């Protein structure tokens, strides 16, 4: 019996797949090729879902979104050299967003190292800059150990990207089954709580605030802190502002959401509680003139190194956001208190919200053609299912879209994020669709893309059609990056000269029929130029659950945002 057992062999590919399965990896996105094909096949045989993509970059974006949506890392599987290099964009983006991700890259054979092997590249070294952990197992026996460590590193502390390198010769190498020991599934991160004294101080600073503001970031979304934060907002009647991906932790249509008065709220708040958001460019570094010079920040974050960046906080609450918010609730509950709903602060915020909303409504009601951004987004919002995922990228498309398109559920918005990455949309939409299909069937993924943003990974439409994913792509098409030209101007421009000499760098081909990318693969495509056509095509897309759609929405090529109070707000992404 012992002799029989000891002869049973297993391949490196199968060991990798089993190690991933043991760590509860549910999804792998990638592109197969030498030397990783066998890994994908072995994983699928163990019941891990494999989604084949068309470019490693999009695959990596997709895998990173899995981490954000499920709290366990998705895997991106890539081939050596160029394949891995294409994935670096996704790793950087995940790491910047503080999202868990595990990239597994094939690499050249160990016995050909430094010889100029096929696709040889210093991969472990290259990934170090983009990850929390980057390593190559020294033997097949070490694979389960390294994979457990990578998965754990990706979700413990501040979440981020990890890389595991698999030399080509490992994949088909056979080892004795009994020599492999699989590590136990790594547990979810331990919950850390803030110091009691800091919680007391924070509660008293909040109670004494004249113009308080809670800012809800994507860290709060990731921490599943929706229940405690909503309670804090409602119990004490505090105004809150979501960051782009913090939208939906408390619904956007909540009466205490001051999103429509964002600049005003930031500028005049005297106490700001940060729930999982960094004082980076998205929050204007926490500095004047966007904030009061003496504003008191209370910073809640799981990452100690983050505390005090750019501004010295009045109170730091180091810990898990959900746990810390519950601590705060408990402390505030000790003395009956509530922020007065009739305060001047609320009045100021409400007035500003009203006037901002009226200004965008006016733009939205414009009947002129081609349509402007506001008209397009108001019509989309009208039909947006409450439980849908909104994926969005582009310059104006994302910025204006964010102010009009509402999120009602946490972790249901995915966009260019901390790194301002263009090209994430289709990968994110695919990941959200795959998760939705498994966990909340019936939910739509509405992916609102600028025409330029769509171009970065347009061929992923084939992936969407291959797996028949519940995605509606809306390409908001202004014929360019930021702005473009109409067909007549274009023709005029090209009359006497070569396009490369005269076409402004931001221009894309006018009147491109992006919807045909979708019809090419069997999905439904619509080319729309009027509000009526937009309404109708969106209604039809939502009614047909058997096919993905792409609606190509032509807008005024020179359309812009509404006038802003601050000149620096006219810059893209601000
Ligand atoms: P936003 O873009 O919404 O402003 P950021 O990505 O800048 O958000 O900030 C998210 C912050 O949330 C990061 O500093 C990260 O360390 C923190 N974070 C992530 N997960 C948790 C958690 N479970 N508990 C507390 N903080 C967290
Ligand atoms: Mg554009």
XYZ file of N, CA and C in Angstrom, residues 428-546:
357
model
N -13.600 45.769 -15.705
C -14.414 45.907 -14.489
C -15.832 45.386 -14.730
N -16.392 45.755 -15.887
C -17.768 45.346 -16.189
C -17.853 43.827 -16.270
N -16.856 43.215 -16.882
C -16.848 41.759 -17.021
C -16.766 41.103 -15.636
N -15.893 41.634 -14.782
C -15.780 41.085 -13.426
C -17.095 41.236 -12.666
N -17.679 42.423 -12.738
C -18.940 42.667 -12.019
C -20.023 41.731 -12.530
N -20.036 41.499 -13.842
C -21.064 40.637 -14.436
C -20.905 39.197 -13.966
N -19.664 38.760 -13.895
C -19.398 37.389 -13.474
C -19.814 37.200 -12.008
N -19.491 38.187 -11.181
C -19.876 38.131 -9.772
C -21.402 38.221 -9.625
N -22.006 39.128 -10.382
C -23.461 39.302 -10.298
C -24.177 38.018 -10.700
N -23.694 37.385 -11.769
C -24.326 36.144 -12.232
C -24.337 35.091 -11.120
N -23.249 35.036 -10.346
C -23.148 34.034 -9.283
C -23.880 34.433 -8.005
N -23.828 35.717 -7.674
C -24.300 36.130 -6.346
C -25.622 36.868 -6.346
N -25.916 37.552 -7.428
C -27.183 38.301 -7.459
C -27.714 38.314 -8.877
N -28.135 37.148 -9.355
C -28.588 37.041 -10.739
C -29.712 38.031 -11.031
N -29.695 38.549 -12.245
C -30.717 39.523 -12.623
C -30.191 40.942 -12.595
N -29.065 41.162 -11.919
C -28.532 42.529 -11.876
C -27.831 42.867 -13.184
N -28.044 44.080 -13.640
C -27.381 44.569 -14.850
C -26.077 45.273 -14.515
N -25.177 45.249 -15.455
C -23.973 46.072 -15.373
C -24.100 47.134 -16.463
N -24.208 48.386 -16.021
C -24.333 49.486 -16.972
C -22.965 50.150 -17.058
N -22.379 50.079 -18.207
C -21.003 50.541 -18.364
C -21.011 51.771 -19.255
N -20.733 52.917 -18.635
C -20.817 54.182 -19.358
C -19.409 54.652 -19.710
N -19.103 54.621 -20.985
C -17.740 54.864 -21.439
C -17.658 56.078 -22.345
N -16.610 56.868 -22.180
C -16.296 57.839 -23.220
C -15.828 57.071 -24.444
N -15.886 57.698 -25.619
C -15.464 56.970 -26.832
C -13.979 56.672 -26.799
N -13.212 57.574 -26.232
C -11.776 57.329 -26.125
C -11.500 56.190 -25.137
N -12.157 56.245 -23.976
C -11.969 55.205 -22.951
C -12.347 53.830 -23.499
N -13.425 53.777 -24.274
C -13.876 52.508 -24.847
C -12.788 51.876 -25.712
N -12.064 52.743 -26.428
C -11.051 52.244 -27.359
C -9.932 51.453 -26.718
N -9.653 51.710 -25.434
C -8.530 51.034 -24.776
C -8.692 49.514 -24.733
N -9.918 49.053 -24.575
C -10.105 47.602 -24.549
C -11.394 47.189 -25.240
N -11.649 47.820 -26.362
C -12.883 47.563 -27.117
C -13.054 46.111 -27.531
N -11.944 45.401 -27.746
C -12.062 44.020 -28.199
C -12.591 43.100 -27.103
N -12.661 43.597 -25.865
C -13.260 42.781 -24.794
C -14.770 42.603 -25.008
N -15.321 43.322 -25.973
C -16.723 43.086 -26.336
C -16.889 41.630 -26.780
N -15.886 41.097 -27.425
C -15.937 39.677 -27.822
C -16.036 38.806 -26.568
N -15.253 39.131 -25.542
C -15.317 38.383 -24.280
C -16.729 38.458 -23.696
N -17.292 39.659 -23.705
C -18.646 39.873 -23.171
C -19.654 38.990 -23.916
N -19.502 38.926 -25.238
C -20.436 38.123 -26.037
C -20.169 36.626 -25.863
N -18.904 36.253 -25.770
C -18.557 34.834 -25.627
C -19.205 34.248 -24.372
N -19.173 35.002 -23.284
C -19.758 34.504 -22.038
C -21.191 35.018 -21.841
N -21.676 35.727 -22.832
C -23.027 36.275 -22.799
C -23.341 36.965 -21.465
N -22.596 38.016 -21.163
C -22.684 38.673 -19.857
C -23.751 39.773 -19.853
N -24.403 39.968 -18.698
C -25.485 40.965 -18.614
C -24.951 42.399 -18.552
N -24.384 42.849 -19.655
C -23.740 44.165 -19.697
C -24.388 45.022 -20.776
N -24.677 46.270 -20.406
C -25.090 47.250 -21.408
C -24.007 48.318 -21.465
N -23.379 48.421 -22.611
C -22.328 49.425 -22.789
C -22.944 50.658 -23.422
N -22.701 51.809 -22.801
C -23.120 53.061 -23.430
C -21.854 53.818 -23.786
N -21.631 54.043 -25.055
C -20.466 54.821 -25.454
C -20.940 56.251 -25.703
N -20.479 57.145 -24.846
C -20.864 58.550 -24.999
C -19.835 59.166 -25.944
N -20.293 59.389 -27.170
C -19.369 59.593 -28.280
C -19.302 61.046 -28.724
N -18.191 61.692 -28.395
C -18.003 63.083 -28.858
C -16.853 63.157 -29.860
N -16.540 62.043 -30.468
C -15.520 61.991 -31.525
C -14.126 62.392 -31.050
N -13.850 62.194 -29.770
C -12.502 62.581 -29.376
C -12.181 62.425 -27.902
N -10.966 62.756 -27.567
C -10.488 62.770 -26.193
C -10.756 64.183 -25.681
N -11.528 64.326 -24.632
C -12.045 65.627 -24.155
C -13.043 66.209 -25.157
N -12.593 66.449 -26.399
C -13.478 67.029 -27.408
C -13.069 66.555 -28.795
N -14.002 66.641 -29.729
C -13.671 66.253 -31.103
C -14.317 67.183 -32.101
N -14.386 66.747 -33.347
C -14.988 67.565 -34.408
C -16.151 66.842 -35.061
N -17.022 67.625 -35.691
C -18.092 67.019 -36.475
C -17.551 66.633 -37.857
N -18.340 65.897 -38.606
C -17.897 65.366 -39.903
C -17.505 66.466 -40.893
N -18.280 67.565 -40.899
C -17.984 68.626 -41.865
C -16.633 69.269 -41.603
N -16.393 69.612 -40.340
C -15.102 70.222 -39.996
C -13.966 69.267 -40.370
N -14.216 68.008 -40.083
C -13.219 66.969 -40.357
C -12.875 66.954 -41.861
N -13.893 66.954 -42.686
C -13.687 66.897 -44.142
C -12.932 68.137 -44.611
N -13.346 69.263 -44.061
C -12.727 70.538 -44.428
C -11.226 70.493 -44.109
N -10.934 69.963 -42.944
C -9.566 69.904 -42.444
C -8.682 69.058 -43.350
N -9.264 68.014 -43.879
C -8.473 67.050 -44.636
C -8.434 67.346 -46.137
N -9.060 68.445 -46.518
C -9.162 68.754 -47.936
C -7.802 68.804 -48.618
N -6.893 69.538 -48.000
C -5.622 69.781 -48.690
C -4.439 69.071 -48.036
N -4.633 68.545 -46.889
C -3.459 68.041 -46.186
C -3.654 66.639 -45.640
N -2.563 66.018 -45.329
C -2.546 64.693 -44.730
C -3.045 64.771 -43.285
N -3.808 63.787 -42.870
C -4.403 63.808 -41.535
C -3.357 63.952 -40.435
N -2.242 63.301 -40.572
C -1.234 63.341 -39.496
C -0.662 64.739 -39.302
N -0.822 65.583 -40.321
C -0.296 66.943 -40.196
C -1.289 67.892 -39.553
N -2.574 67.619 -39.714
C -3.553 68.619 -39.266
C -4.547 68.167 -38.207
N -4.779 66.878 -38.082
C -5.804 66.451 -37.126
C -5.305 66.680 -35.706
N -6.029 67.486 -34.921
C -5.596 67.736 -33.538
C -5.470 66.414 -32.771
N -4.476 66.306 -31.907
C -4.215 65.041 -31.210
C -5.417 64.485 -30.454
N -6.341 65.358 -30.060
C -7.469 64.811 -29.273
C -8.603 64.262 -30.138
N -8.488 64.412 -31.465
C -9.594 63.984 -32.325
C -9.584 62.495 -32.624
N -10.791 61.924 -32.627
C -10.985 60.559 -33.113
C -11.914 60.646 -34.322
N -11.949 59.586 -35.085
C -12.766 59.567 -36.297
C -14.218 59.934 -35.982
N -14.761 60.971 -36.621
C -16.143 61.339 -36.303
C -17.141 60.266 -36.757
N -18.247 60.203 -36.024
C -19.337 59.282 -36.365
C -18.930 57.818 -36.446
N -18.028 57.412 -35.595
C -17.626 56.000 -35.590
C -18.781 55.148 -35.101
N -18.985 54.034 -35.768
C -20.106 53.162 -35.397
C -19.659 52.068 -34.442
N -19.363 52.494 -33.206
C -18.880 51.539 -32.198
C -19.893 50.420 -31.927
N -21.162 50.695 -32.169
C -22.164 49.657 -31.903
C -21.943 48.428 -32.781
N -21.255 48.640 -33.911
C -21.017 47.485 -34.792
C -19.972 46.535 -34.226
N -19.193 47.012 -33.275
C -18.273 46.094 -32.594
C -19.110 45.041 -31.856
N -20.220 45.487 -31.298
C -21.111 44.569 -30.572
C -21.871 43.651 -31.531
N -22.403 44.199 -32.580
C -23.175 43.349 -33.503
C -22.259 42.339 -34.197
N -20.997 42.692 -34.355
C -20.045 41.758 -34.981
C -19.984 40.433 -34.235
N -20.249 40.480 -32.915
C -20.144 39.260 -32.103
C -21.508 38.728 -31.682
N -22.552 39.268 -32.266
C -23.878 38.724 -31.996
C -24.676 39.458 -30.931
N -24.104 40.514 -30.338
C -24.868 41.318 -29.383
C -25.713 42.340 -30.129
N -26.403 43.194 -29.375
C -27.253 44.177 -30.021
C -26.596 45.560 -30.022
N -26.680 46.225 -31.149
C -26.060 47.535 -31.273
C -27.076 48.605 -31.647
N -26.897 49.783 -31.074
C -27.789 50.906 -31.386
C -26.945 52.149 -31.644
N -27.314 52.890 -32.663
C -26.673 54.167 -32.960
C -27.715 55.231 -32.663
N -27.498 56.049 -31.641
C -28.564 56.981 -31.262
C -28.115 58.436 -31.312
N -29.019 59.289 -31.778
C -28.692 60.708 -31.919
C -29.673 61.620 -31.192
N -30.798 61.069 -30.744
C -31.806 61.910 -30.087
C -32.189 61.305 -28.735
N -32.779 62.131 -27.862
C -33.218 61.598 -26.563
C -34.214 60.450 -26.740
N -35.086 60.554 -27.742
C -36.088 59.501 -27.949
C -35.406 58.185 -28.315
N -34.414 58.277 -29.204
C -33.695 57.054 -29.607
C -32.941 56.450 -28.424
N -32.395 57.341 -27.600
C -31.668 56.858 -26.426
C -32.616 56.133 -25.478
N -33.750 56.759 -25.189
C -34.734 56.145 -24.292
C -35.158 54.771 -24.800
N -35.453 54.730 -26.088
C -35.973 53.504 -26.680
C -34.923 52.391 -26.670
N -33.707 52.731 -27.051
C -32.678 51.688 -27.131
C -32.337 51.161 -25.744
N -32.331 52.053 -24.756
C -32.023 51.606 -23.399
C -33.158 50.721 -22.863
N -34.382 51.116 -23.167
C -35.529 50.310 -22.738
C -35.443 48.908 -23.351
N -35.136 48.871 -24.642
C -35.040 47.567 -25.317
C -33.877 46.741 -24.767
N -32.762 47.397 -24.502
C -31.602 46.670 -23.976
C -31.930 46.054 -22.623
N -32.593 46.839 -21.767
C -32.926 46.352 -20.429
C -33.978 45.248 -20.470
N -34.807 45.298 -21.500
C -35.886 44.305 -21.585
C -35.357 42.962 -22.091
N -34.260 42.988 -22.824
C -33.745 41.747 -23.404
C -32.611 41.186 -22.553
N -32.935 40.216 -21.741
C -31.909 39.675 -20.845
C -31.096 38.565 -21.520
N -31.339 38.340 -22.787
C -30.617 37.239 -23.433
C -29.336 37.691 -24.110
